[in-house]
Amino acid sequence: MLAEKYPLETQNILAKYPPDQKRSAVMPLLYLAQRESGYVTKAAMQDIAALCEMSVTEVASIVGFYSLYYDKPAGKYRVQVCTDLPCALRGADEFLSKLCENLGIKVGETTPDGLVTVEAVMCLAGCDKAPMFQTQSSEGITYHENQTIESALEVIDAWRQQEKQA
Amino acid sequence: MTKLVSLTIDGKQVTVPEGTLFVDAAKRVGIDIPVFCYHPKMEPVGMCRMCLVDVGRPMIDRATGQPVMDENGAPKIQFGAKLDTACTTPVSEGMVVIGASDKVKAARKDIVEFILTSHPLDCPVCDKGGECPLQNLTMAYGPGETRFLYDDKLHLAKQVPLGELIYLDRERCIQCGRCVRFQDEIVDDPVIGFFNRGRSLEIVTHSDPGFDSVFSGNTTDICPVGALTTADFRFGARPWELKSTSSICSQCPVGCNITFNVRREAASGGKTVIKRVMPRQNETVNEIWICDKGRFGYHYTESDDRLTTPLIRKNGELTPASWDEALGLVASRFSAAGEGLLTLGSGRLSNEDLFNLRQLTEGVKGKAALYTHMAGGDLTAQVGVAPGTDFGEMGKGTAILVAASDLYEEAPIWFLRIKQAAERGATLIVANARPTKLEAYASHVIRYRYGAEAETIAAMTVDRGPTTVAGHPSSVADASKAFAEAENAVILFGSDGLGLEGSQALSAACANLLVATRHVGRANNGLVGVWSRANDQGAWDMGLRPLTVDRRPELQSAKAIYVVAADPFGDDPGLLATFNLQPATFLVVQDLFLTETARRADVVLPAQAFTEREGAYTSGERRVQRFYPAAPARPDTWPDFAITAQIAQKMGSILEGRVPAAVFTQIAATVAAYAGLSYRKLAETNDQWPSVGSGVRRKGLYFSGTAYENKQGVGIHLPLSPTPLPPVNMQSFHLQGEGLLAVPVTCLYDRGQTVYPSALLHQRIGEVWVALHPADAERLGVVANSRVSLTLGGAEFDATARLDESVPQGVALIPRSMGIPINGPEAVEIRAGERVVL
Amino acid sequence: MTEHLLLRHRDIPNIDQLDIYQQHGGFDAFRKAVTTMQPDAVIDLVKASGLRGRGGAGFPTGMKWAFTDKKNWPHYVVCNADESEPGTFKDREIMERNPFQFLEGVMITAYAVQANLAYVYLRGEFWQIASQLDRQIAELEAAGILGDKLFGADYSLRLRTHLGAGAYICGEETAMLESIEGKLGQPRLRPPFPPSFGLFGKPTVVNNVETLTNVPLIVARGAEWYRSFGTDKSPGVKVFSLSGCINRPGNYELPLGATFRELIVGRGLGVPFGHKIKAIMPAGASSSLIVATDEALNTPMDYESVPKVGAQLGSASVIVIDDSVDIRWLLDKTLHFFKHESCGKCTPCREGTYWMSHLAERIASDHAAQAEVDLLYSVASQIKGKCLCALGEFSIEAVLSGIERFKEDFVS
Ligand SMILES: Cc1cc2nc3c(=O)[nH]c(=O)nc-3n(C[C@H](O)[C@H](O)[C@H](O)COP(=O)(O)O)c2cc1C
Ligand code: SF4
Ligand code: FES
């Protein structure tokens, strides 16, 4: 149970909103749950529904609407390359296809070791530092800007090393 | 009062209350503004943009605040740059609205075209075809051909079960959100929702079971396309092949108006069969809604297990016999029994049936009794709700007390209407020994212990008596104050945890409270019984009264017993175990099925189902309503009133047995409250708003479905007997004993013979269960969802244990009609594990 | 310009440290407001400054505050830090680098409308900024600048951050409010507008990050001083996010009324690789395409002048397009964005963006006939004026202007 596993976080999240607006806590609680498993599990949705006094369906609706919540597992790191217009004008599309080529996967796929999923996303407010991507993992979201293929592969390599050590 | 404003819609002058939405204002003058997402029962959302109109408002001079006039002295009208949505724009004084300009026509065409880009062209196999708003509006406003390349259409899943009752066709969904909003706003069961966004929006459910709401079927009615269909009707028939017959739902005392859609079909051997049940509009009863039990539960009438011929016990075996022989035998034995004749009829019967039963029985000075566990039908006749009562009008100033009833399970549409009244500001007081769903909308919750029902309500009378009821003195005091001070007040009493004895005490306490607070004799005031059968109120009105609490003495002393539409031995095998039917007692059973009681009968008479014949029921609100024959009767079966009349005739007395209208005339002549009523009067209708048809150019732009319109009668509310009764003597009633107490509760879907034959509902009915508080379970060593055995009334049963914090400690809830007989609170022993059958 | 007003971190190192910010007069304005000014006086001051919303619509900020319904309490302030318009990255820099000035702006706004609770709604990707703001809010509470009975006055204030989760539509203010309420981020019907029916159904002021970051200086230095920047109708300074085909992309703070040329050539140092500038999108993906003529380049960037060359200033996210870019490709890109971000609530946007994106993809990949270009144009026109919120209306700007103004790109 989320509330039992993260009592402090849960409490803090609920305390952000007026006591009669428990439903407001659904988004931060979903992040909390997602940090745990990389995606929002059915069980987590049930927990959150109870905490926020909503139906499980309503919680699932939120997961479905917002693109940063996932209801299915993917790679441990989601590499999300912005290919929106401003980035694309600075070579983002090419960057993405090269990156995929190097990793031997297609956009949307996960590397065979389950480490990296590469996705194309909409503008991340890093347009002046394109090519850029964000990585999502259990540690949260990190921006990587002014990237080259080499620098991006270095980032990924560093994760691989980390994995090996762990 | 609300201010009225005048405006012009397409050249027609309209005067409507301020705040009315355009679309409704237009409908009042017969102009249909096309809509998809708008539904007059729900808050407007302005999503589909189909209702765009050109809105002009009088120009106001900023300096003077006065309207600017044109050269002809008429106010200058300024139209907006953009079109407005008629469904979200409230009218205001002097507005000019154009719904037929080229700009508006183009806009409508554009919107229809957009919707069609991702809509499949599977009308030929779509259940909605023929009564589809999208089809109609495409014909009326849409483009002639598509500019969207067909190959590129989205292809989505087409038969997604949202549960076992409702299917979703994702391709057909136009994302109007009506279904989601209905479940959320109207019902407050938000168990379906949108998933994803943009063009990928889809309807999903995550409840267990899927689409877990007893109102789910209504979404298929209001869906403006064929996206939502019922498992019952999908691919069943085309709407234009269907004939409509008006009827009344026979599953609970609300008396929802329904329509049976029937068709003669080869698949059924050329027989006319019922294809679906739809709500029939009656704004004072059920609006345009019904519950799923009403919608899906009728299949018992079509069961192959129905009795088809009279049976006579010969050499110990029930053997087919002719009507003549069976009736002759019955008549002679009844005549011989004389005052030893005991007739036991139930509220499943129509008024005509019950009337004849009583006539026959009293003709030989026998006793006609009502088979029920609830009392108080005599009280509701005196202090019931008066004509003009309408839950739909209750709001601020009205107090509604719901005592010992789990309305969501017992009478879903009342649950809905009372929830909405509370949302409009009515003071809702819910008194029960355990939490029920309705409490979420209550201003006062009174929690007593089982057994203290009457005592608690008695404490609410003005002098208030003891205020220390059930450990919630303050809430009782607050609630009684709110109740006493309310301008109007209604009490609904049910039988949660009660047997006949407790019900007697509770109903009396409720009647007393109403009399003491002067909430009697007026519309929107009075007592309503949440009976277990559709026509229990009618049965009381026809003069049938319950047996004593013990029942055995009466049964034992009877020389002949005539059981009609009831199964006392099936419901309570213990009755047989502890009491030996005198071999000399002549038992006649008249029913649809070979019930447990029928198996023990000397003569069994096959009756007709309510779908096959005419009659009238009296609802819990005391509204008398007619139902009509929908399907042809089984050969060699008769309606109950006719069978009874035949028996009477053979006994030498004349009872009306040809047509129910004639019986009803006799009722009107004999039963005071029914004076002046006739079948013709019951068939009268009045104007219903929102309008679903008659008198407007095109039908059903708000709704869909061909069966909504009420053409065959909205029923008549009975007057009260002129003198409201003085305070009734309330017998005190206390539960005694130690150990675990079993109490009966009602669940919507049960194993009763009018539900169980609908196989579709089996998943919802589930296994026989008993609910315990976890603490009690722990003490007994019972784990959740395990099998337990229980000893009740000397007999042994097995059940699945449900653990539920909301069950009071020391109590085991046992659902009625689920296989464990329970007539009222009694001691029970529960042991972990299944009993070993030797 | 010598001094940055919003991007002050470029002048003052470490201004993201509370003590440094305070050394430079930080929170004096908030203290001044709370201890010496009536709430309405703050509103009047901001009205007088002529400050207009920087979130896109340019609505006068003080006037918006004054609409807050005083018969209905409590009031809320919600700061729009959703920043999801393609090409916009100004609020991010402000919050990352000059956070206290921004927070002080939120706080003064809250005081002005007497809200005791304010939320900062950040796009989900700004996860790190949110946790940094959370820490800074805690610092302010510890320092007694946020909390109960501030500066001995009878005024209490709490700030909270709320993260979105990847939905452009949540930048639309009513969708944002829905999102904070734990619902789908779909826009509400308007009216009623947030100042009468906002967060939790209560009167609410919604302002953009940049808008509010102006406020402390206005309170500190006065309306007249503020009006000394910019134009008469568009006073003050603006952060322009410059991106696309440009040598030096980035944020540039300029007075409103500076020309496109000053920004693109003067600051951004023009288009790289010897290409020529072809088009300008002054308001991100929601923008019409301006043909980059001399006249256009000389146009002042303010709320009144940009419409004269057929676009809007919007959030002032200037995307530069050079002559190597095929407008068909550009439309495909922007329409892909709008299709992805349409919330699905209203028909024309939901179906229209899908259809347009579909057509644009075919047109961009050369699979389409001229008739499909006409169809794209017609579908876009068909969306116009029918949507529930501005997203759908935004989605057609580039399409209509692109097809009208860059005909040559559509001749196959
Ligand atoms: C689709 C859409 C997206 C928007 N995105 C943003 C945004 O990211 N940031 C923002 O401040 N305003 C955005 N707005 C404008 C807001 O609705 C609102 O007008 C603004 O926050 C008001 O603040 P201001 O008066 O300070 O500009 C958006 C509007 C629309 C229609
Ligand atoms: S299923 Fe029907 S009611 Fe529900 S959103 Fe789709 S079209 Fe509307
Ligand atoms: S927008 Fe008015 S009916 Fe849908």
CSV table of N, CA and C and ligand atoms in Angstrom, one decimal, chain B residues 168 172-179 194 203 223-225 227-228, ligand 2:
chain,number,residue,atom,x,y,z
B,168,LEU,N,-19.3,-2.2,-25.8
B,168,LEU,CA,-18.8,-0.9,-26.5
B,168,LEU,C,-18.3,-1.2,-27.9
B,172,ARG,N,-17.8,3.3,-33.2
B,172,ARG,CA,-19.0,4.1,-33.3
B,172,ARG,C,-19.1,5.3,-32.3
B,173,CYS,N,-18.3,5.2,-31.3
B,173,CYS,CA,-18.4,6.2,-30.2
B,173,CYS,C,-18.0,7.6,-30.8
B,174,ILE,N,-18.8,8.6,-30.5
B,174,ILE,CA,-18.5,9.9,-31.0
B,174,ILE,C,-18.1,10.8,-29.8
B,175,GLN,N,-17.7,10.2,-28.7
B,175,GLN,CA,-17.1,10.9,-27.6
B,175,GLN,C,-17.9,12.1,-27.1
B,176,CYS,N,-19.2,11.9,-27.1
B,176,CYS,CA,-20.1,12.9,-26.5
B,176,CYS,C,-20.1,12.9,-25.0
B,177,GLY,N,-19.7,11.8,-24.4
B,177,GLY,CA,-19.6,11.8,-23.0
B,177,GLY,C,-20.9,11.6,-22.3
B,178,ARG,N,-22.0,11.4,-23.0
B,178,ARG,CA,-23.2,11.3,-22.3
B,178,ARG,C,-23.2,10.1,-21.3
B,179,CYS,N,-22.6,9.0,-21.7
B,179,CYS,CA,-22.6,7.8,-20.8
B,179,CYS,C,-21.8,8.1,-19.6
B,194,PHE,N,-13.4,8.1,-19.6
B,194,PHE,CA,-12.6,8.3,-20.8
B,194,PHE,C,-11.2,7.9,-20.5
B,203,ILE,N,-13.9,4.8,-24.2
B,203,ILE,CA,-14.6,4.5,-22.9
B,203,ILE,C,-14.0,3.3,-22.3
B,223,CYS,N,-27.0,6.9,-25.4
B,223,CYS,CA,-25.9,7.0,-26.4
B,223,CYS,C,-26.5,7.3,-27.7
B,224,PRO,N,-26.1,8.4,-28.3
B,224,PRO,CA,-26.7,8.9,-29.6
B,224,PRO,C,-26.2,8.1,-30.8
B,225,VAL,N,-25.4,7.1,-30.6
B,225,VAL,CA,-25.0,6.2,-31.7
B,225,VAL,C,-25.1,4.8,-31.2
B,227,ALA,N,-22.8,2.9,-30.1
B,227,ALA,CA,-21.6,2.6,-29.5
B,227,ALA,C,-21.8,1.7,-28.2
B,228,LEU,N,-22.9,2.0,-27.5
B,228,LEU,CA,-23.1,1.2,-26.3
B,228,LEU,C,-24.4,0.4,-26.6
D,2,SF4,S1,-20.2,5.7,-25.9
D,2,SF4,FE1,-21.9,6.9,-26.7
D,2,SF4,S2,-22.5,8.2,-25.0
D,2,SF4,FE2,-20.5,7.5,-24.6
D,2,SF4,S3,-19.1,9.0,-25.4
D,2,SF4,FE3,-19.3,7.5,-26.9
D,2,SF4,S4,-21.0,8.2,-28.2
D,2,SF4,FE4,-21.1,9.3,-26.3
